[in-house]
Every structure is written in C-alpha cells, then in structure tokens.
Short mmCIF file of C-alpha atoms and ligand atoms in Angstrom, two decimals:
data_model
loop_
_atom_site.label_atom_id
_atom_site.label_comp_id
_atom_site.label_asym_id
_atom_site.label_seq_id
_atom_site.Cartn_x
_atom_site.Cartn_y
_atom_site.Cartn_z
CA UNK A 692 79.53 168.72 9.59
CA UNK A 693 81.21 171.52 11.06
CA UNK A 694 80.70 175.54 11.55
CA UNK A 695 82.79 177.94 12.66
CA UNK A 696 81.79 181.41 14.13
CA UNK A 697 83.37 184.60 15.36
CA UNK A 698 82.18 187.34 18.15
CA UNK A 699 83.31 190.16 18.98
CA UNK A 700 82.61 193.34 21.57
CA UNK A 701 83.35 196.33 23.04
CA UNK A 702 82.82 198.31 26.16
CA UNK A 703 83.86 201.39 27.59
CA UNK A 704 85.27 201.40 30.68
CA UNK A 705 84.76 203.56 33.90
CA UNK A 706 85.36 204.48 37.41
CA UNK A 707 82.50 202.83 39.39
CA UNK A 708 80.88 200.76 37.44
CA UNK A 709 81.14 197.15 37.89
CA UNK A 710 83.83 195.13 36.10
CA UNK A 711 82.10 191.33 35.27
CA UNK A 712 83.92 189.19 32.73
CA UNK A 713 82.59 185.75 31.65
CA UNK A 714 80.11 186.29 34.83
CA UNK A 715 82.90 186.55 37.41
CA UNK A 716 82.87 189.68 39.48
CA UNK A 717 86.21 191.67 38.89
CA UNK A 718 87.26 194.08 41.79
CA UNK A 719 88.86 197.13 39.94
CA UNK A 720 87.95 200.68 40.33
CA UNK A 721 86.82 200.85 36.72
CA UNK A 722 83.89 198.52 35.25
CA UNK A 723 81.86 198.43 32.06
CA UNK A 724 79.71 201.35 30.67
CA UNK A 725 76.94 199.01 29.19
CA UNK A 726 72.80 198.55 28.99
CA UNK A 727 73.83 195.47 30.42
CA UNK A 728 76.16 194.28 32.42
CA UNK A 729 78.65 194.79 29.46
CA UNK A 730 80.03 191.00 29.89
CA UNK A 731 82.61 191.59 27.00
CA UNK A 732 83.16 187.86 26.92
CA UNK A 733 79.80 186.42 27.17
CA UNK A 734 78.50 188.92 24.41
CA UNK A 735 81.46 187.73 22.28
CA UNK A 736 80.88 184.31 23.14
CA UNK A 737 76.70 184.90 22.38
CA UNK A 738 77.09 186.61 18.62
CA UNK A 739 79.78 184.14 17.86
CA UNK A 740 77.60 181.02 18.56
CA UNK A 741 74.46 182.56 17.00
CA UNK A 742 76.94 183.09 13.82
CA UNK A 743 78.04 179.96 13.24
CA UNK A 744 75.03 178.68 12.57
CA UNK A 745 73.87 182.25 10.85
CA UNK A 746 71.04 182.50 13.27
CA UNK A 747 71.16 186.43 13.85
CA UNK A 748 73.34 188.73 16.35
CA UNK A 749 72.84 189.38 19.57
CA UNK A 750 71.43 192.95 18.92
CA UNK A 751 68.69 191.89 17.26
CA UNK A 752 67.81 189.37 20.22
CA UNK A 753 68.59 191.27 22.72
CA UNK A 754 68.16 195.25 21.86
CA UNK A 755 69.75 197.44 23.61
CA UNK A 756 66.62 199.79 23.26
CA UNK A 757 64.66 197.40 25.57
CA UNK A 758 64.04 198.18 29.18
CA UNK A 759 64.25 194.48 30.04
CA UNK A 760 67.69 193.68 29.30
CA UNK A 761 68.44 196.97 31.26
CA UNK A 762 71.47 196.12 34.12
CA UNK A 763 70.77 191.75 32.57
CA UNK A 764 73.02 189.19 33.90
CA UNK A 765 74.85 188.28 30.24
CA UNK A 766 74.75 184.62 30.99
CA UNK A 767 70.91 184.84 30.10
CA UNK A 768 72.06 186.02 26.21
CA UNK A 769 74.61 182.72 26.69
CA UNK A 770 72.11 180.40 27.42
CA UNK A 771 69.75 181.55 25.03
CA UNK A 772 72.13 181.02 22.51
CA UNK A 773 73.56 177.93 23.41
CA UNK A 774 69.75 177.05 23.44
CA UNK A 775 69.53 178.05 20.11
CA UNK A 776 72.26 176.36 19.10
CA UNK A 777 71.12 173.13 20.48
CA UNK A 778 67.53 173.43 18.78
CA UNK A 779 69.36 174.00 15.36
CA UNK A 780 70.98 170.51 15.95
CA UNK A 781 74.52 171.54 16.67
CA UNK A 782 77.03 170.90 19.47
CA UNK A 783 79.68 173.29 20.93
CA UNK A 784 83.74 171.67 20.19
CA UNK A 785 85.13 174.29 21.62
CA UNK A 786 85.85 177.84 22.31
CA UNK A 787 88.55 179.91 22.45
CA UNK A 788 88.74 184.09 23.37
CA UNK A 789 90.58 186.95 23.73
CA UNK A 790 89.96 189.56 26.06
CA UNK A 791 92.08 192.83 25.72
CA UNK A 792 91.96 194.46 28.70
CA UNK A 793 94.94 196.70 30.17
CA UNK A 794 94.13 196.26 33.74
CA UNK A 795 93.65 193.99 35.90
CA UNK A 796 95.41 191.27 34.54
CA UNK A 797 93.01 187.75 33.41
CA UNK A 798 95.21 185.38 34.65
CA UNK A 799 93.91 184.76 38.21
CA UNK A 800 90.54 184.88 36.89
CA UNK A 801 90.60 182.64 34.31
CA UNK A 802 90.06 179.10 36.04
CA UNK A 803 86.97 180.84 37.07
CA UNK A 804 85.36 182.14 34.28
CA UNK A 805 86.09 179.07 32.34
CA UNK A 806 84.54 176.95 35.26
CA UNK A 807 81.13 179.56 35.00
CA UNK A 808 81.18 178.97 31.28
CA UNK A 809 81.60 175.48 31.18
CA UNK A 810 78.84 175.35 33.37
CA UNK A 811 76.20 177.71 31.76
CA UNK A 812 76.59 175.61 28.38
CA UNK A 813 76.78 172.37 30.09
CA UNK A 814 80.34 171.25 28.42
CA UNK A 815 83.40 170.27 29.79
CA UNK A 816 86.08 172.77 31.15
CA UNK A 817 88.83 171.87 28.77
CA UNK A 818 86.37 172.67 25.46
CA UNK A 819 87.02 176.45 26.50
CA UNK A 820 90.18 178.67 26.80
CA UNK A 821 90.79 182.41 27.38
CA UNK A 822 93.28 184.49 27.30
CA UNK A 823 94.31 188.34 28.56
CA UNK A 824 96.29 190.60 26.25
CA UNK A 825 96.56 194.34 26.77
CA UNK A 826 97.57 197.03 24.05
CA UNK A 827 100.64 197.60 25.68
CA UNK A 828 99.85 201.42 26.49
CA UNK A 829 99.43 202.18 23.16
CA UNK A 830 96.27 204.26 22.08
CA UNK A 831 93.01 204.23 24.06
CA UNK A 832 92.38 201.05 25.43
CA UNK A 833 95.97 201.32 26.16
CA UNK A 834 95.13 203.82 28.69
CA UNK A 835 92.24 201.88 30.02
CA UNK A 836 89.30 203.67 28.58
CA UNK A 837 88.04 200.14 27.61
CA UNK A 838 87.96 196.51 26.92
CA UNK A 839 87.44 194.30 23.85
CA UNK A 840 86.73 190.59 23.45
CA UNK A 841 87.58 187.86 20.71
CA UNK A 842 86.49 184.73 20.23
CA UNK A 843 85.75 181.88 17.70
CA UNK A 844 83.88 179.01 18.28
CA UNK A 845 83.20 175.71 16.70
CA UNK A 846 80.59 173.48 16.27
CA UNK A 847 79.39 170.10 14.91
CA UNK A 848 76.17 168.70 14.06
CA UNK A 849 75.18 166.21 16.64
CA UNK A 850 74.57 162.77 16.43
MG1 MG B 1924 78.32 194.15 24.48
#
C-alpha cells in the first residue's frame, strides 16, 4: 500500500542571517528569518512525511512558541519524522522538492544536500531529487525577500 504526502514552507529572507538549505550551509549575504534555522527544505520535507501518513504537522511537534527548538538544527524535525514514519510501518520511495529561491542558484548545492538527506533518513541518494526555480523577478520573492519549498513524498508499507 502506498501514501502520498505534500510539504510545504516559507521563510523570509535577510541580510545576515544564515542561509542553510537541506542542512548545507549556503554563503549568501541574506539567510532565513526563522525560530529555527528556517531549513525551507527539511521543514517541507518534515510536514510532508508526517502527512502522508496523517500523523500531524510539524507545528504541532515542533512549536514555534517553544524555547527549545529556538536557533534547532532542522535535521532533528527530519529524523523525528522519518522516525515516525518508520514506527507507523511505512518506508520512504522517494522524494522529490522544489525550492524557489532567486539567489544563489541550487545547482552547485544540490549533490550535497541530497547526499545530507539521504543520509539523515538512511536511504539511498537516487530516492531523492531537488530542484531550484526562482520567480523570475516577478513580485516579492522575485526580489529576494524570501524562499519557498515544495515537495511530495511517497511511501509504502514495509514488508
Ligand atoms: Mg519553516
């Protein structure tokens, strides 16, 4: 049996904050304005795997209200999830994302962040894919006030 699920996020962007995408370190004079670390892709990648198997969002794990999580390294909402997952009897196919981000471009990054992904769930490289887009100029995170993330995910029961 399979399940499907969808994340998305958001985060503003600004100069001198730290720009980390899928837990790779991003040098760019603007980064995310987040309780977090504002991993766009990673908090995508966390409500979209807690979705499929309608387990909850990452808000409601992981408020944003709580001192804790204040400055947290993303990949510990990741594991958790993939954790969860895992408990619930399900295994990851594979994931694919879209991160819309005006500047700097993905591309040289992406072996990376797939490589960090792969190996925070424990799957194989080729099971995940990213992509950059940008809005082309148009609008606001045209003009780089921020960043969004897509991404789907699907899973089957194991075994
Ligand atoms: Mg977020």
């Amino acid at each position: 049996m399979f399940r499907v699920g969808i994340g998305f996020d958001f985060h503003r962007l600004k100069e001198g904050k730290k720009l980390v995408i899928g837990g790779i370190y991003i040098p760019d004079e603007k980064g995310f304005v987040a309780h977090s670390d504002g991993d766009i892709f990673f908090h995508a990648l966390t409500d979209a795997l807690l979705g499929a198997i309608g387990y909850g969002d990452i808000g409601e794990l992981f408020p944003d209200t709580e001192d804790k999580w204040k400055n947290a390294d993303s990949s510990i909402f990741l594991k958790e999830a993939n954790r969860i997952v895992n408990t619930a009897g399900y295994e990851i196919v594979n994931i694919d994302g879209v991160i819309i981000l005006e500047k700097p471009k993905i591309k040289p990054y992406r072996e990376k962040i797939i490589e960090n992904t792969a190996n925070i769930l424990k799957i194989q490289k080729n099971q995940i894919f990213i992509k950059g887009k940008t809005y082309e100029k148009l609008g606001e995170l045209g003009k780089g006030l921020g960043a969004e993330c897509r991404v789907v995910v699907l899973l089957k029961r194991k075994i």
